[in-house]
Short mmCIF file of C-alpha atoms in Angstrom, two decimals:
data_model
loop_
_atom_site.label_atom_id
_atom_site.label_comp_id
_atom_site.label_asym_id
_atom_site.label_seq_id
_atom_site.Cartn_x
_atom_site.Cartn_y
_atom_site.Cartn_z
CA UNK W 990 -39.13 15.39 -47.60
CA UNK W 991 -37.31 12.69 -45.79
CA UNK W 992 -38.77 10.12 -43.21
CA UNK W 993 -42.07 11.54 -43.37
CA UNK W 994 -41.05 14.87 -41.56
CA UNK W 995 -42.07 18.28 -43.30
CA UNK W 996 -40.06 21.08 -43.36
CA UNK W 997 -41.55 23.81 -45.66
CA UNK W 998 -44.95 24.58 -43.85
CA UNK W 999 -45.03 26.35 -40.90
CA UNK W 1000 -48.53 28.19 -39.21
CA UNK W 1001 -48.44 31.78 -39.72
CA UNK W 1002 -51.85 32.30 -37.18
CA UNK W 1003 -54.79 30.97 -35.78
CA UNK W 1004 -58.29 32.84 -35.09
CA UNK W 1005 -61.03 31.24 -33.31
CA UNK W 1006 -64.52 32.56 -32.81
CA UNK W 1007 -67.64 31.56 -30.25
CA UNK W 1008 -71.35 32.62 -30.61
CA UNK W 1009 -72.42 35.14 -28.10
CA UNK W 1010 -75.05 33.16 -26.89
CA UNK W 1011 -74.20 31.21 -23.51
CA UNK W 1012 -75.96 28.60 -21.92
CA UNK W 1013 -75.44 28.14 -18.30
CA UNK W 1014 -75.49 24.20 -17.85
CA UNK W 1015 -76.56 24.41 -14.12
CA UNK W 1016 -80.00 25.64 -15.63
CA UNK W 1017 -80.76 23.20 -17.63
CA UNK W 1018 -83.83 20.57 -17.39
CA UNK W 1019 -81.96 17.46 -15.72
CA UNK W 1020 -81.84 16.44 -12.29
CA UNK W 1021 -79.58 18.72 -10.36
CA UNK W 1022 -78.02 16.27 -8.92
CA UNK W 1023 -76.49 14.60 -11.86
CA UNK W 1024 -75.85 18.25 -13.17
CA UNK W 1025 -73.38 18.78 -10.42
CA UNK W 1026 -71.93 15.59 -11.00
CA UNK W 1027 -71.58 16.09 -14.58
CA UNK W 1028 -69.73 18.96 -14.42
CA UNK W 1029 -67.68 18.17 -11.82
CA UNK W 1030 -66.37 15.42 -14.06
CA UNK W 1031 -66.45 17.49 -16.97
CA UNK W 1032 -64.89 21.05 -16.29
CA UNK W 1033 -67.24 22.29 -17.87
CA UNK W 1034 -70.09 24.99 -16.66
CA UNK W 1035 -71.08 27.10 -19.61
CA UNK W 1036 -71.28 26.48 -23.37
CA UNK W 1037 -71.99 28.46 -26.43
CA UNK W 1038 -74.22 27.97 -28.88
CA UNK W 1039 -75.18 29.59 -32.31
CA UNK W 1040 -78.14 30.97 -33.32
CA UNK W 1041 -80.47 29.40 -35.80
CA UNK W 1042 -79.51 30.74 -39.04
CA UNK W 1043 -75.69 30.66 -38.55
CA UNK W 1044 -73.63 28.07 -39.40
CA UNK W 1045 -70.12 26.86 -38.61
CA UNK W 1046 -68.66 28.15 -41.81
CA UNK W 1047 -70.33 31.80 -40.77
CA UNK W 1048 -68.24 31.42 -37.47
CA UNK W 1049 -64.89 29.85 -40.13
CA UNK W 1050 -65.35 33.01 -42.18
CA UNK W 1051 -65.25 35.91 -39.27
CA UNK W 1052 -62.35 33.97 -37.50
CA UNK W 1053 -60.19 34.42 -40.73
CA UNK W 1054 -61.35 37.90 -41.02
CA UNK W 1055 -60.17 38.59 -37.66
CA UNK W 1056 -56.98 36.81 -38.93
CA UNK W 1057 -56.03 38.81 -42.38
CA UNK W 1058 -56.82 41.96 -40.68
CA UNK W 1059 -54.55 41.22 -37.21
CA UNK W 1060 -52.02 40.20 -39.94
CA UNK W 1061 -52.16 42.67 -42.21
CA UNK W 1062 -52.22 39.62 -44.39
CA UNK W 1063 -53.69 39.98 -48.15
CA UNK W 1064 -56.67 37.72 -48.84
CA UNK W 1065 -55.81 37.29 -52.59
CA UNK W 1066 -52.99 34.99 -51.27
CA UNK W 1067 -54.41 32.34 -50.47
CA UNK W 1068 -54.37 29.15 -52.55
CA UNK W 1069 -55.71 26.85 -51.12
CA UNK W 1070 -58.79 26.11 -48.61
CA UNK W 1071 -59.03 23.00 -46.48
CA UNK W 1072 -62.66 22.90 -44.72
CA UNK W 1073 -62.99 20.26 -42.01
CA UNK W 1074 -66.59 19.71 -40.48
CA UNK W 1075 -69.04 17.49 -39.82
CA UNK W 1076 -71.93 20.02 -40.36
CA UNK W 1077 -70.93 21.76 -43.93
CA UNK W 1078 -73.82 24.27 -44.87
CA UNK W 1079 -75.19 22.04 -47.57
CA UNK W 1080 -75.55 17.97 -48.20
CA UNK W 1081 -73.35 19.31 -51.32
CA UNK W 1082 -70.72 21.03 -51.82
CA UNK W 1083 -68.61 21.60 -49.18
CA UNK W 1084 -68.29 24.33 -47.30
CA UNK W 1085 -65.14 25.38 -48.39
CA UNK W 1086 -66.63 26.73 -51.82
CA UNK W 1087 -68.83 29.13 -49.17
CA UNK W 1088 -65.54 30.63 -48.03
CA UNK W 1089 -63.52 30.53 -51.43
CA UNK W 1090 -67.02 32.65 -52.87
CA UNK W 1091 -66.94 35.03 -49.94
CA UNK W 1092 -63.77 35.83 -49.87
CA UNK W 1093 -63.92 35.78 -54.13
CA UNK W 1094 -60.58 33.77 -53.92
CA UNK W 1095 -58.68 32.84 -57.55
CA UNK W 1096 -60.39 30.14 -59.60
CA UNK W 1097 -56.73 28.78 -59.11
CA UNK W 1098 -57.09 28.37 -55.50
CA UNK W 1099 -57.72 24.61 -54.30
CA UNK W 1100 -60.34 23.77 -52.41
CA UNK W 1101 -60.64 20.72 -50.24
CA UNK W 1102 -63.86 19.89 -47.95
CA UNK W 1103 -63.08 17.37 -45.07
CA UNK W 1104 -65.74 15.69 -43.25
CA UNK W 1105 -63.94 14.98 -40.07
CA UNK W 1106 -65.45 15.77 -36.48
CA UNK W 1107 -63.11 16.51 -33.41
CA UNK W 1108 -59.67 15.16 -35.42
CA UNK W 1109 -60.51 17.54 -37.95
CA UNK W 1110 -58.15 20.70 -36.78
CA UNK W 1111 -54.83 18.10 -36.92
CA UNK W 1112 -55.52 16.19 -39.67
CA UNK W 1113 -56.69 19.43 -41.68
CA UNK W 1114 -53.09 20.95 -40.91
CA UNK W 1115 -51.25 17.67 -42.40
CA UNK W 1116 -53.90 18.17 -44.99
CA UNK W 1117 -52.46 21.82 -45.18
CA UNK W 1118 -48.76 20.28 -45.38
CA UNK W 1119 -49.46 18.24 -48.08
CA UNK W 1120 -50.83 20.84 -50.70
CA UNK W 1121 -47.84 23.13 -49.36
CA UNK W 1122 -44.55 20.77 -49.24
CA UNK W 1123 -45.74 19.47 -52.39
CA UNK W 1124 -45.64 23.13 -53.72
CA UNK W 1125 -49.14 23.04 -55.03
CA UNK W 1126 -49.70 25.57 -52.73
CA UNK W 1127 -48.49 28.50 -50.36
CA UNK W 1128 -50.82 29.82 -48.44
CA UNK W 1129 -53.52 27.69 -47.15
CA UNK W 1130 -56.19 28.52 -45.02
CA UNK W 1131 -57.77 25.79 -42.82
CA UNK W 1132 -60.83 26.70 -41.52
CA UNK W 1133 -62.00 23.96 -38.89
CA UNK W 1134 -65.37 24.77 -36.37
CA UNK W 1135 -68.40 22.33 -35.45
CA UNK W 1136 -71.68 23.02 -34.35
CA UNK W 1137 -72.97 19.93 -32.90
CA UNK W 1138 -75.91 22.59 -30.97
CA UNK W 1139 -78.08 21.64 -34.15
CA UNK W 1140 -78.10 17.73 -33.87
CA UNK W 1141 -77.80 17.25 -30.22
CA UNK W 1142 -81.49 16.12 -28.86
CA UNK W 1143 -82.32 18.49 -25.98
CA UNK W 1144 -83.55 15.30 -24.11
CA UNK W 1145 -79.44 13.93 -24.16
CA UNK W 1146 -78.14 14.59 -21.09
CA UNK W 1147 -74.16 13.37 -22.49
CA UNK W 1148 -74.22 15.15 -25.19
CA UNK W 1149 -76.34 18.66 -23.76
CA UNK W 1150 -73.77 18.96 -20.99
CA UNK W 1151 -70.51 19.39 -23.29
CA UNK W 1152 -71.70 20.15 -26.50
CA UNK W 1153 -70.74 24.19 -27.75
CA UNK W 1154 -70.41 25.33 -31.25
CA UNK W 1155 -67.26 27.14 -32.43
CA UNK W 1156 -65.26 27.96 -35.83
CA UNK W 1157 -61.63 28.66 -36.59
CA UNK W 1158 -59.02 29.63 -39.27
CA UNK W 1159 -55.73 28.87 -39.55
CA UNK W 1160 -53.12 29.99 -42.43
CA UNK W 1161 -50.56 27.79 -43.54
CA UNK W 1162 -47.77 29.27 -45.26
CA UNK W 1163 -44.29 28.00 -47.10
CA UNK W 1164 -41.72 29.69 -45.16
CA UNK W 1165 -37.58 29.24 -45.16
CA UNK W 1166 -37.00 28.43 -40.92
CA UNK W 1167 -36.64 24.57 -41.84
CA UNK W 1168 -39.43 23.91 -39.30
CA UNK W 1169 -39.91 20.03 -39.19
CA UNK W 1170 -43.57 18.47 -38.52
CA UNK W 1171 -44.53 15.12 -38.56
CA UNK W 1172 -48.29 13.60 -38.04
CA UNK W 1173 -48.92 10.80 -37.26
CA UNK W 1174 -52.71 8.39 -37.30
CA UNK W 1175 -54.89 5.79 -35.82
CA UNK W 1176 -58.39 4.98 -37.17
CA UNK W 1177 -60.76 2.25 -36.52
CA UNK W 1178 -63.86 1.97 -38.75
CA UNK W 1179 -65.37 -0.56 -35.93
CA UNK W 1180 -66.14 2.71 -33.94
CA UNK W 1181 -68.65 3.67 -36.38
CA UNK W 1182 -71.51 3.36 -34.25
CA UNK W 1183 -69.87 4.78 -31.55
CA UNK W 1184 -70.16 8.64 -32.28
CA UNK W 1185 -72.20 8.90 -35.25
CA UNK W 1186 -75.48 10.68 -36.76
CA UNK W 1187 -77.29 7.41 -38.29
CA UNK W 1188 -79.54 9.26 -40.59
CA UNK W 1189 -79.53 11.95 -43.09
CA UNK W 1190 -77.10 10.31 -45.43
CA UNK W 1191 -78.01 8.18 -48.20
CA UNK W 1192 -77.81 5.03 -46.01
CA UNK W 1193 -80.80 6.00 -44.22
CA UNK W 1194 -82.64 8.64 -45.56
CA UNK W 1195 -84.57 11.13 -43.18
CA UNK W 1196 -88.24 10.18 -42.55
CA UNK W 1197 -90.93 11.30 -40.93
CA UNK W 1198 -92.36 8.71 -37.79
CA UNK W 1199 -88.91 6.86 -38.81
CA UNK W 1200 -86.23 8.48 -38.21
CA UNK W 1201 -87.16 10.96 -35.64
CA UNK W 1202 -88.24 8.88 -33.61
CA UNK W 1203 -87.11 9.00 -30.01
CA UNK W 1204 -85.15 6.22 -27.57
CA UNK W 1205 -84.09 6.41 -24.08
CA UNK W 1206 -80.51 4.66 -23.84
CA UNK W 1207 -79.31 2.89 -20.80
CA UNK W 1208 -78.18 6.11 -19.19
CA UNK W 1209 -81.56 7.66 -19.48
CA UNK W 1210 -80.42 9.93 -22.59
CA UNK W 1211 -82.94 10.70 -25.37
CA UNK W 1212 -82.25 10.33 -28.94
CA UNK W 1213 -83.57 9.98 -32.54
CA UNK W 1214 -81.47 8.28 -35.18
CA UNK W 1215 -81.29 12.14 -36.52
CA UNK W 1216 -79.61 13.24 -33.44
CA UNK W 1217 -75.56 13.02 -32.54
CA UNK W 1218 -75.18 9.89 -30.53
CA UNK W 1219 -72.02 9.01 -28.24
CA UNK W 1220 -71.55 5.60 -26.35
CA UNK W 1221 -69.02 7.57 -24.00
CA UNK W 1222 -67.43 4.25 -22.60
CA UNK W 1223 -66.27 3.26 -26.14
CA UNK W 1224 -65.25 6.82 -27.43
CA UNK W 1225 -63.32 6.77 -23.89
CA UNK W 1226 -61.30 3.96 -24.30
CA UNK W 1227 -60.20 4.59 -27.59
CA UNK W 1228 -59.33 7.98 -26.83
CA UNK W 1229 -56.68 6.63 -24.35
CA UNK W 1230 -55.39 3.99 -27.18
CA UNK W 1231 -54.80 5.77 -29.71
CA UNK W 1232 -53.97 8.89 -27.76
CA UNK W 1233 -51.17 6.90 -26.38
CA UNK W 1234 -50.39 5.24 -29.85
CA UNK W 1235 -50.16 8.78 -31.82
CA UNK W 1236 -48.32 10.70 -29.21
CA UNK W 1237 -45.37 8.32 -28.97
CA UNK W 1238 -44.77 7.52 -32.54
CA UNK W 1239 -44.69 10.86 -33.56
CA UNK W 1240 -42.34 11.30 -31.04
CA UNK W 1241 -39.94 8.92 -32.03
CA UNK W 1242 -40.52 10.29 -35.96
CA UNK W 1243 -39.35 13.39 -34.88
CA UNK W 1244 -36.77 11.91 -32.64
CA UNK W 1245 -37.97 14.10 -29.54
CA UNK W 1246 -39.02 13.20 -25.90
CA UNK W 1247 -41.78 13.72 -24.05
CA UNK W 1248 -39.52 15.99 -21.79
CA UNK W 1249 -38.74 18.18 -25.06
CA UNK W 1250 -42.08 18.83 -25.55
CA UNK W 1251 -43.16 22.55 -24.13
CA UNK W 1252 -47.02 21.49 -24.30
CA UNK W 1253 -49.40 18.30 -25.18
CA UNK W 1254 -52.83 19.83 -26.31
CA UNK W 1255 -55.44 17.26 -26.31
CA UNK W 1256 -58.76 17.73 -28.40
CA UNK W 1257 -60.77 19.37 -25.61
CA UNK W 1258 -63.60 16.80 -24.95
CA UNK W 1259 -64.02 17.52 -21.14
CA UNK W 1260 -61.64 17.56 -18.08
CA UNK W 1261 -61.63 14.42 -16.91
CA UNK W 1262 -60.77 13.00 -20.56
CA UNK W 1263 -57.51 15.78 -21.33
CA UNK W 1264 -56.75 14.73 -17.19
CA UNK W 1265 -56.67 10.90 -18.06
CA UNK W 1266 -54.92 10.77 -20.78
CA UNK W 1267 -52.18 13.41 -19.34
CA UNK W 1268 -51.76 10.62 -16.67
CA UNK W 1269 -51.69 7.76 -18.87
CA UNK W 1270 -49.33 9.59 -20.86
CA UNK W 1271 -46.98 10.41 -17.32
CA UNK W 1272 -47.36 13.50 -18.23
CA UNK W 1273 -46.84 16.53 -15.93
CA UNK W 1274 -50.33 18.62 -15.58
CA UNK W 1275 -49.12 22.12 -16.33
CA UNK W 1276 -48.39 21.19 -19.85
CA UNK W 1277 -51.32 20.09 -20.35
CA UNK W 1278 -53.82 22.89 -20.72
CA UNK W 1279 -58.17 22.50 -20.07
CA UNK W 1280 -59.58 25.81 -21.57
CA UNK W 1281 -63.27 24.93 -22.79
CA UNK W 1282 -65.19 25.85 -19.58
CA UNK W 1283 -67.23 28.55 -20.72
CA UNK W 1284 -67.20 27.61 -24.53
CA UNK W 1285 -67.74 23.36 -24.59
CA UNK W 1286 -66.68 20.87 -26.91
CA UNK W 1287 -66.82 22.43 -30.19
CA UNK W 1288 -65.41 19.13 -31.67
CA UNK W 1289 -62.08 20.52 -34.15
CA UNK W 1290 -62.63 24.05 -32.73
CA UNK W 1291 -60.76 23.04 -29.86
CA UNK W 1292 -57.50 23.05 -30.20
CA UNK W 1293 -57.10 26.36 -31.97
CA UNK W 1294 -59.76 27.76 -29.41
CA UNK W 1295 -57.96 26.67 -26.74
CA UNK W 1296 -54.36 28.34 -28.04
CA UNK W 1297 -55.99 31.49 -28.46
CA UNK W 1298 -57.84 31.21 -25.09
CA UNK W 1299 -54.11 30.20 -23.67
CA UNK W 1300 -52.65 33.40 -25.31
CA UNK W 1301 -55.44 35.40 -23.66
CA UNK W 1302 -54.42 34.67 -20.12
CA UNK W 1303 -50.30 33.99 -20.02
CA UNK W 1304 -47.69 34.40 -22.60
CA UNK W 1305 -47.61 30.68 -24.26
CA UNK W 1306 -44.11 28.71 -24.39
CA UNK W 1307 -45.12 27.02 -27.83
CA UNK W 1308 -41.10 26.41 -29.25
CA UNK W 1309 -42.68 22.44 -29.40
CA UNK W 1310 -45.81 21.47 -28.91
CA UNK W 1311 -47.45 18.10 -29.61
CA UNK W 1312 -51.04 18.21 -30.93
CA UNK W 1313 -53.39 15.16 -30.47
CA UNK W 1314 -56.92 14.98 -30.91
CA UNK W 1315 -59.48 11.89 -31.63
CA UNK W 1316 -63.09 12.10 -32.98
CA UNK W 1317 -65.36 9.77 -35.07
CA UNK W 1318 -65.10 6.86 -37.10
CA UNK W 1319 -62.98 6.74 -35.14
CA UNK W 1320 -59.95 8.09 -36.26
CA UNK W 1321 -56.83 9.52 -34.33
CA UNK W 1322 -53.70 11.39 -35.28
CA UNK W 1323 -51.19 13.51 -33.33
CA UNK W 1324 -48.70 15.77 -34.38
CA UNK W 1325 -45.63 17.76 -33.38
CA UNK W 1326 -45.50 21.80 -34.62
CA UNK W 1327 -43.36 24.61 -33.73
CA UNK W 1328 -45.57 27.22 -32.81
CA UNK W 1329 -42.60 30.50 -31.87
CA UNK W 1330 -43.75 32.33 -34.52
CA UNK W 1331 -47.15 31.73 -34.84
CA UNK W 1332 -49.59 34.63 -34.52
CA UNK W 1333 -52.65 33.65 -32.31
CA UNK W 1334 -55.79 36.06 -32.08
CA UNK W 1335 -57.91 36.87 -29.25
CA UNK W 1336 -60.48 34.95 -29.34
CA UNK W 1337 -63.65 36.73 -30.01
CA UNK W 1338 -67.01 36.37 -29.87
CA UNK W 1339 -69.57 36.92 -32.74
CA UNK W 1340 -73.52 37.05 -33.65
CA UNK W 1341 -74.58 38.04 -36.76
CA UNK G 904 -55.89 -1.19 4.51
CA UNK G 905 -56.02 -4.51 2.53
CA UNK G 906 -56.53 -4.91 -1.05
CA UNK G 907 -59.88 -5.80 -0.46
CA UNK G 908 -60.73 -2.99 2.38
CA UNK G 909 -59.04 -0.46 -1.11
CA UNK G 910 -60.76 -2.63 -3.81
CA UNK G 911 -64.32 -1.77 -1.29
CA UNK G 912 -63.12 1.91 -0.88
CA UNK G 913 -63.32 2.78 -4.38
CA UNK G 914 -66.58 1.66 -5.21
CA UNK G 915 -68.03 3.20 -1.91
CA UNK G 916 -66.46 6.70 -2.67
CA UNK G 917 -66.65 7.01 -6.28
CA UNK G 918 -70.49 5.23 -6.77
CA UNK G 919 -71.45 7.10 -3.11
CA UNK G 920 -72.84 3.36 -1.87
CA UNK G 921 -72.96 2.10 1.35
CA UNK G 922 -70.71 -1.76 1.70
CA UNK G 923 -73.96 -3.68 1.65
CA UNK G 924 -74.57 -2.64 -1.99
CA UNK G 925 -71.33 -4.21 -3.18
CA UNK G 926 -72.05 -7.62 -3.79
CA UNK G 927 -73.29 -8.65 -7.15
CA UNK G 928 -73.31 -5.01 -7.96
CA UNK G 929 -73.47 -4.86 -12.00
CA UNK G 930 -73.11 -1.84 -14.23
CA UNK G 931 -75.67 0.36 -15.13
CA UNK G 932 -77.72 -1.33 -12.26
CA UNK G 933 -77.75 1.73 -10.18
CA UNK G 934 -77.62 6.03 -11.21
CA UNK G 935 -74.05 6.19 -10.05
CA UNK G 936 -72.65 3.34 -11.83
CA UNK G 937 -73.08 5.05 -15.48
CA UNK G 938 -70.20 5.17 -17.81
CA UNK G 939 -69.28 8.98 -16.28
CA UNK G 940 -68.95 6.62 -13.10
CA UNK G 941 -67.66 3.93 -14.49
CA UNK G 942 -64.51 6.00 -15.66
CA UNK G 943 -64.55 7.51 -12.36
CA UNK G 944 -64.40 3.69 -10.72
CA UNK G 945 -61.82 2.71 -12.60
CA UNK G 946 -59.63 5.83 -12.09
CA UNK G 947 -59.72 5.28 -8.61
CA UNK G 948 -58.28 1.54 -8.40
CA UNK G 949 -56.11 2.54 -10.67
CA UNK G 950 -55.03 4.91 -8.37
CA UNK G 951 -55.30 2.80 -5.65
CA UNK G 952 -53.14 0.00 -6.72
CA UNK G 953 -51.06 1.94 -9.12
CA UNK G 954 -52.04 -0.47 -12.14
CA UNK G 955 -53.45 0.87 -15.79
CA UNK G 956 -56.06 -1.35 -16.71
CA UNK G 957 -56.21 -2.61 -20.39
CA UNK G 958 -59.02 -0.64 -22.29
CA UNK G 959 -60.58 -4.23 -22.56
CA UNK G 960 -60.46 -4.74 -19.19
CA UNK G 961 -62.25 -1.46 -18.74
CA UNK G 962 -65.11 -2.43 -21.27
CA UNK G 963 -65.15 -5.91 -19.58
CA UNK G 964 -65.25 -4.50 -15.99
CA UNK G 965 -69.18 -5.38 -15.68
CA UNK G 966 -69.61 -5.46 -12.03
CA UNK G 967 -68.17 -5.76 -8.68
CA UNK G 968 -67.24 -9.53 -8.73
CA UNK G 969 -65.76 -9.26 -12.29
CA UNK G 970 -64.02 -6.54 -11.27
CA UNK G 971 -61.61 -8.69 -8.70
CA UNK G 972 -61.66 -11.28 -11.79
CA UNK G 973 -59.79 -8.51 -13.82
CA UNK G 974 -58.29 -6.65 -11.45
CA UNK G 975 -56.12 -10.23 -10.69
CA UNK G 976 -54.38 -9.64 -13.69
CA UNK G 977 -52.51 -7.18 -12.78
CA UNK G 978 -51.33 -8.96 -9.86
CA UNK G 979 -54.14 -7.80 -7.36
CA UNK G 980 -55.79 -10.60 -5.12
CA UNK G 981 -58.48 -8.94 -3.57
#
């Protein structure tokens, strides 16, 4: 591997799956004034959310079913998991032991549990890379979903208004077409409090009359230090940063122009975000796609849910695309994949 | 229009305020001006003047009078 471009890996399909259950965000208990406002701004009218008992990795699990069997691809292949979340099944293990014991993969297949929020679909695939251009591996299958439904306070506005729950699965495989990647990252541990969950870990531990108790923020939102909390402004501004910073140093790794570039997929946060950073970016709108109306911000669902919504509606021109997505911690990275002969799904929708 | 008649014309369209409201206008001191706003605000004079602000200068852009502070680095008297 030279110059920190890969050239083994390349994606063999993606598969991403929504609950049935839709919420129609006009409905909901806010002002309707600042409803209309909100998703005006956001793009966003509808969102899904799962039911009580499922989880993201139930959602992971049926989107790679829907992939092996629209593949004809055998199961027993695969070598290696890579499970990026922020809300794995249990405080321990991961939740990529749930899908290796489903799916009763090889005790030689790797398994590697990511706790990453809406950069976790990119930074899974270099993830992916690694375990396959090192030749640990040859088939990996990244499994990447949120569902942020089950810490979002009802009571939070921000968060209420974009917030959808998602999973998907991606394989991986070593193939011979020479197809160079490169990835590239940005992360900033001073954005901590930024986008975070305070409690639950072992920092602070959840407690009764503690930790749920409830706070109305500047904007009016409700929230307990149990419940997903975004200063918007902040997450914002370093969105268009390190958007900027990823996108043209991968770029220049890969030795590629913007005008090279067939399309620039931002992690779907909400319209006026993937809008703003296409213009900061001088980039030109129809390659830059918005497909989460109707399914929300489903954190590292979005990328893959979006390329299977895209395939859905038009044929997509995917020779290069440049991925870029930015979540918390914060952290940042962007990449560049060929995408010709990737496989992409329907997406479909599931309840158990 | 002069800067200042644009500089106005952004905060009256994108906070839906009347002129009298402008001065001393902070942040967060009125339903419109939330950080969904605020991003809305500062798209417009961008737009306006055809400037990028600084994401600083965003986070620093507390209220109308800072605003023409700021916005004067990027060669806008207002």
């Amino acid at each position: 591997m030279e110059n920190k471009i890969f050239n083994l890996p390349f994606i063999r399909g993606i598969s991403a799956v929504v609950p049935k259950k839709r919420v129609n965000l006009a409905e909901l208990d806010f002002d309707k004034e600042s409803l209309i406002n909100i998703m005006k701004l956001s793009g966003i009218h509808e969102v899904r959310v799962s039911a009580e008992n499922e989880t993201v990795s139930d959602y992971c699990i049926r989107a790679a079913k829907y992939l092996f069997e629209e593949l004809n691809f055998d199961k027993s292949q695969i070598d290696g998991i890579v499970f990026s979340t922020p809300s794995h099944d249990y405080i321990q293990p991961g939740s990529g032991y749930v899908v290796h014991r489903y799916f009763n993969l090889s005790n030689d297949c790797m398994v590697v549990d990511l706790l990453k929020t809406c950069n976790g679909w990119v930074f899974g695939l270099f993830q992916a890379y690694l375990m396959i251009q090192s030749g640990y591996c040859k088939n990996v299958l990244l499994c990447a979903g949120d569902t942020p439904s089950k810490f979002v306070n009802p009571k939070d506005k921000s968060m209420m208004m974009v917030s959808g729950d998602a999973g998907s699965a991606t394989i991986i495989s070593a193939g011979e077409k020479n197809y160079k990647t490169a990835f590239t990252f940005y992360n900033d541990g001073k954005g901590i409090n930024s986008l975070w969950i305070p409690a639950g870990g072992t920092r602070t531990r959840i407690k009764v009359g503690v930790t749920d108790v409830e706070e109305t923020d500047e904007q009016g939102n409700v929230h307990s230090a149990e419940n997903l909390y975004m200063n918007g402004l902040d997450v914002m501004c370093f969105a268009m940063n390190s958007s900027k910073y990823t996108v043209n140093k991968v770029l220049k790794l890969m030795d590629l122009s913007k005008e090279d570039i067939d399309l620039f997929l931002f992690h779907q946060a909400n319209k006026f975000m993937v809008n703003t950073l296409g213009k900061r970016l001088r980039l030109p709108p129809e390659k830059v796609p918005f497909q989460i109306d109707g399914y929300g911000n489903s954190g590292n669902a979005t990328i893959p849910l979006t390329l299977c919504a895209e395939n859905q509606q038009k044929t997509l021109n995917v020779d290069k695309v440049v991925c870029c997505a930015f979540g918390a911690g914060f952290d940042s990275s962007a990449a560049v994949l060929t995408l010709k002969d990737t496989y992409f799904c329907n997406l479909h929708e599931f309840n158990f | 229009m002069s800067n200042l008649e644009k500089y106005n014309a952004a905060f009256e369209e994108t906070l839906e305020i009347s002129s009298d409201m402008l001065p001393n206008l902070q942040y967060q001191q009125i339903k419109t001006w939330d950080s969904v706003g605020h991003m809305e605000l500062i798209s417009a004079l961008e737009d306006a003047f055809d400037i990028e602000f600084e994401t600083d200068d965003i986070i620093d852009f507390s209220s109308y009078e800072k605003g023409k502070e700021i916005i004067k680095k990027y060669g806008v008297e207002v």
